[in-house]
Short mmCIF file of C-alpha atoms in Angstrom, two decimals:
data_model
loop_
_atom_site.label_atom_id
_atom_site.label_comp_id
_atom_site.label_asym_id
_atom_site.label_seq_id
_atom_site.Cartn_x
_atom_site.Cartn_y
_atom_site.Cartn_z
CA UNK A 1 115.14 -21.39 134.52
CA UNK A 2 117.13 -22.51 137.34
CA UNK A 3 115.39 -25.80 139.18
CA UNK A 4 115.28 -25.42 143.06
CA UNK A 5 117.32 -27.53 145.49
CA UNK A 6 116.38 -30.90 146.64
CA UNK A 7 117.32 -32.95 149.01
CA UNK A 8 118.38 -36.78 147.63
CA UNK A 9 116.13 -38.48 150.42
CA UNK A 10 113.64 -37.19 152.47
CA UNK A 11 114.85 -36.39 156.11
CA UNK A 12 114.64 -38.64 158.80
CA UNK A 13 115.40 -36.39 161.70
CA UNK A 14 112.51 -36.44 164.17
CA UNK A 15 112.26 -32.41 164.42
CA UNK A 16 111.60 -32.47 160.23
CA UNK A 17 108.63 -35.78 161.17
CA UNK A 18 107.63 -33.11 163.79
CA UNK A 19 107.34 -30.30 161.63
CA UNK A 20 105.75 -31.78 158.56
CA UNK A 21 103.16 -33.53 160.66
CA UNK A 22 101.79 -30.31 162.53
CA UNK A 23 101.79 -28.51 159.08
CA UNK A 24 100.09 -31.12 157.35
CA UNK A 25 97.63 -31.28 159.94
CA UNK A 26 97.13 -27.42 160.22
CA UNK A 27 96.42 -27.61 156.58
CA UNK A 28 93.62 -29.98 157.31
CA UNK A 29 91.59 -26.65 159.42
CA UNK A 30 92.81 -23.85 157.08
CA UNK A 31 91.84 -21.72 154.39
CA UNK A 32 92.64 -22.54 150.94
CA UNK A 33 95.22 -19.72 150.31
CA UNK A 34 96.84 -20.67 154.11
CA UNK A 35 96.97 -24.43 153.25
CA UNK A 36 99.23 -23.13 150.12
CA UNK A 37 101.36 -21.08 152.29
CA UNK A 38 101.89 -24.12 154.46
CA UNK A 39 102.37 -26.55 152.01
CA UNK A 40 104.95 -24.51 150.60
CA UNK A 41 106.70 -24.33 154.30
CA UNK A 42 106.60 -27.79 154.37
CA UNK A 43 108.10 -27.93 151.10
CA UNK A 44 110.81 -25.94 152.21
CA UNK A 45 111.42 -27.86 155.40
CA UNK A 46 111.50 -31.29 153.18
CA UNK A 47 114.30 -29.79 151.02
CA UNK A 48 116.64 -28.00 153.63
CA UNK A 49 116.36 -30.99 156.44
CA UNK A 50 116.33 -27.61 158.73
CA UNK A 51 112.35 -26.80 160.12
CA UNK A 52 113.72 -23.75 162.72
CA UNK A 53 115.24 -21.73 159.98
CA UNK A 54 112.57 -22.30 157.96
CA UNK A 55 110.30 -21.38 161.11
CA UNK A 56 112.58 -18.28 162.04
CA UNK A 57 112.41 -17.18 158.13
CA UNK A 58 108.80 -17.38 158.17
CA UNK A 59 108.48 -15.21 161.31
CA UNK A 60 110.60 -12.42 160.23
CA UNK A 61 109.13 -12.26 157.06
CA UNK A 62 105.76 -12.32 158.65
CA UNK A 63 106.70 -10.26 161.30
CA UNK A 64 108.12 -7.21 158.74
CA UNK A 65 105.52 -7.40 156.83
CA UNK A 66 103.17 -7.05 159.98
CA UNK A 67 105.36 -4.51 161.52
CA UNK A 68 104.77 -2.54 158.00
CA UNK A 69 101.00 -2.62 157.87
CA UNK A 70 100.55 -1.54 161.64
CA UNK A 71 103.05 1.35 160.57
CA UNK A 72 101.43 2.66 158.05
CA UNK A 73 98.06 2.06 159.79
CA UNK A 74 99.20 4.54 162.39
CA UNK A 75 101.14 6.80 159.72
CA UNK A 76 104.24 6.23 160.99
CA UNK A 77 107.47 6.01 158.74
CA UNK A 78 110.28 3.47 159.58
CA UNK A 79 113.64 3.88 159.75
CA UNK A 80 116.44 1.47 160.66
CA UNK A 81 119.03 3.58 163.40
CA UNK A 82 122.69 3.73 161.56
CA UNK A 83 124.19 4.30 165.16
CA UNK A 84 127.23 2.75 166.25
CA UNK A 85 127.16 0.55 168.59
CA UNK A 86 127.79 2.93 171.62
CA UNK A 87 125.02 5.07 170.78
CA UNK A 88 122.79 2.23 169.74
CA UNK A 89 119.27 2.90 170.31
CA UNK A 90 117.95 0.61 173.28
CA UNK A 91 114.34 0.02 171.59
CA UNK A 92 112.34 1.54 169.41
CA UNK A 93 111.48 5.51 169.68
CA UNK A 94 108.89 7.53 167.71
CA UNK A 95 109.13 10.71 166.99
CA UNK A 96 105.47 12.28 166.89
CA UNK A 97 104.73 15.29 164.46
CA UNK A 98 101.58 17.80 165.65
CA UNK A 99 99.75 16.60 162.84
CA UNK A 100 99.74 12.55 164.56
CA UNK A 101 102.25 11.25 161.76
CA UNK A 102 105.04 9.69 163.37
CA UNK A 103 108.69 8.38 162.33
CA UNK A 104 109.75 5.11 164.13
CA UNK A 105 113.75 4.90 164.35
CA UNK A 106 114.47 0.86 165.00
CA UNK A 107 117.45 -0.70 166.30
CA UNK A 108 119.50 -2.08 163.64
CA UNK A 109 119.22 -5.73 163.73
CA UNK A 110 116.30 -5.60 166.06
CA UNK A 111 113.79 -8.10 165.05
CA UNK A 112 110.51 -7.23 163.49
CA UNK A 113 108.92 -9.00 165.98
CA UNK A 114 110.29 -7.20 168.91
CA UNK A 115 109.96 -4.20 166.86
CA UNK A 116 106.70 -4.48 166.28
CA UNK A 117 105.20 -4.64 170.20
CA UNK A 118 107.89 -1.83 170.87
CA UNK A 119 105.71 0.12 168.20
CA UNK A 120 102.09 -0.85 169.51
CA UNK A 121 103.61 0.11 172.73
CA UNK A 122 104.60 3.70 171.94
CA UNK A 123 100.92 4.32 169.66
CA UNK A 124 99.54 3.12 173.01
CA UNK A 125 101.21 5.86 174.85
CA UNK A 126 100.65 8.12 172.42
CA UNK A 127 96.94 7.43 172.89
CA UNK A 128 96.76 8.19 176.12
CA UNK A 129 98.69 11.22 175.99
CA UNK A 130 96.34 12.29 173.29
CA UNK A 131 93.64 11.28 176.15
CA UNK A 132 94.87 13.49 178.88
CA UNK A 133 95.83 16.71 176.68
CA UNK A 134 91.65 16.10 175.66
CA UNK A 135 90.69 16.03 179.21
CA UNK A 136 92.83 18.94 180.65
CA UNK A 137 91.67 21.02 177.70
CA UNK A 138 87.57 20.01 178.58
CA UNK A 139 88.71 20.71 182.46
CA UNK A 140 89.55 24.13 181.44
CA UNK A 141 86.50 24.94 179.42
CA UNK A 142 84.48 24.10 182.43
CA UNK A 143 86.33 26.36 184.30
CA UNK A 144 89.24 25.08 186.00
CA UNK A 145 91.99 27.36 186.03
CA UNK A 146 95.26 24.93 187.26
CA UNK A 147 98.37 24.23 185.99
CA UNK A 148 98.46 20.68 184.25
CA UNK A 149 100.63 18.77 187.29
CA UNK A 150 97.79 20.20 189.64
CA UNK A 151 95.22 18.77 187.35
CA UNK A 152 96.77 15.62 186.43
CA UNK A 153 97.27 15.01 190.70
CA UNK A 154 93.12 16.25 191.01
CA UNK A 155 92.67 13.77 188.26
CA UNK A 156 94.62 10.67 188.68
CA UNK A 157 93.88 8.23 190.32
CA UNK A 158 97.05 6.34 190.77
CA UNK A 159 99.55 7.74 193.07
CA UNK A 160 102.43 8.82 192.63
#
């Protein structure tokens, strides 16, 4: 079994002092099975000298693996664009199905992060499209009869 890396002395760069000291005193306020997970960070930041790419691996993994439960929360399928750069997606776009699945197409590269609010932003906007199409379809039952630009301008009350 191969042994992990160590580093011959502890490092005495004052972002690592930083770094260990707010973990180990997060670790005083959390959870048992958090405390591990930040022990283990701090591990990792003992051994590599290096606490931001520790930090910035942390966050992406956390970050995908958030961006995967909110996903399939909303029953949405991801896929990373294979554009070229030219026609390079500028965020991320969903694709809605009649049915409310949806299939997210991300950036390539784009982090799961900024994926991830670019997601919540489009279920959002889904949501209230979902809203109006409810409203203009009770407006018509009670007896409206208008197109759905006159009844979104009756409606609205933000101008235009």
């Amino acid at each position: 079994m191969a042994e992990l890396p160590t580093a011959a002395a502890p490092s005495t760069k004052p972002e690592v002092a930083r770094a260990l000291a707010a973990i180990e005193a997060s670790t005083l306020l959390a959870e048992a099975d958090v405390a591990e997970c930040l022990t283990a960070i701090g591990d990792l930041i003992r051994i590599t000298g290096a606490p931001e790419t520790i930090f910035d691996w942390v966050l992406h993994v956390l970050g995908r693996e958030s961006l995967r439960q909110f996903a399939a929360q909303h029953h949405i399928t991801l896929h990373e664009s294979r554009a070229t750069d030219e026609e390079q997606l500028p965020r991320a776009a969903v694709i809605w199905t009649a049915g409310g699945d949806g299939m997210a197409i991300i950036p390539q590269g784009q982090r799961p992060t900024t994926a991830l609010l670019q997601l919540r932003e489009e279920v959002a906007l889904r949501a209230e499209e979902l809203q109006r199409a409810a409203d203009f379809q009770a407006s018509l039952r009670d007896g409206h009869v208008e197109t759905v630009g006159a009844w979104h301008a009756r409606t609205s009350t933000a101008g235009r």
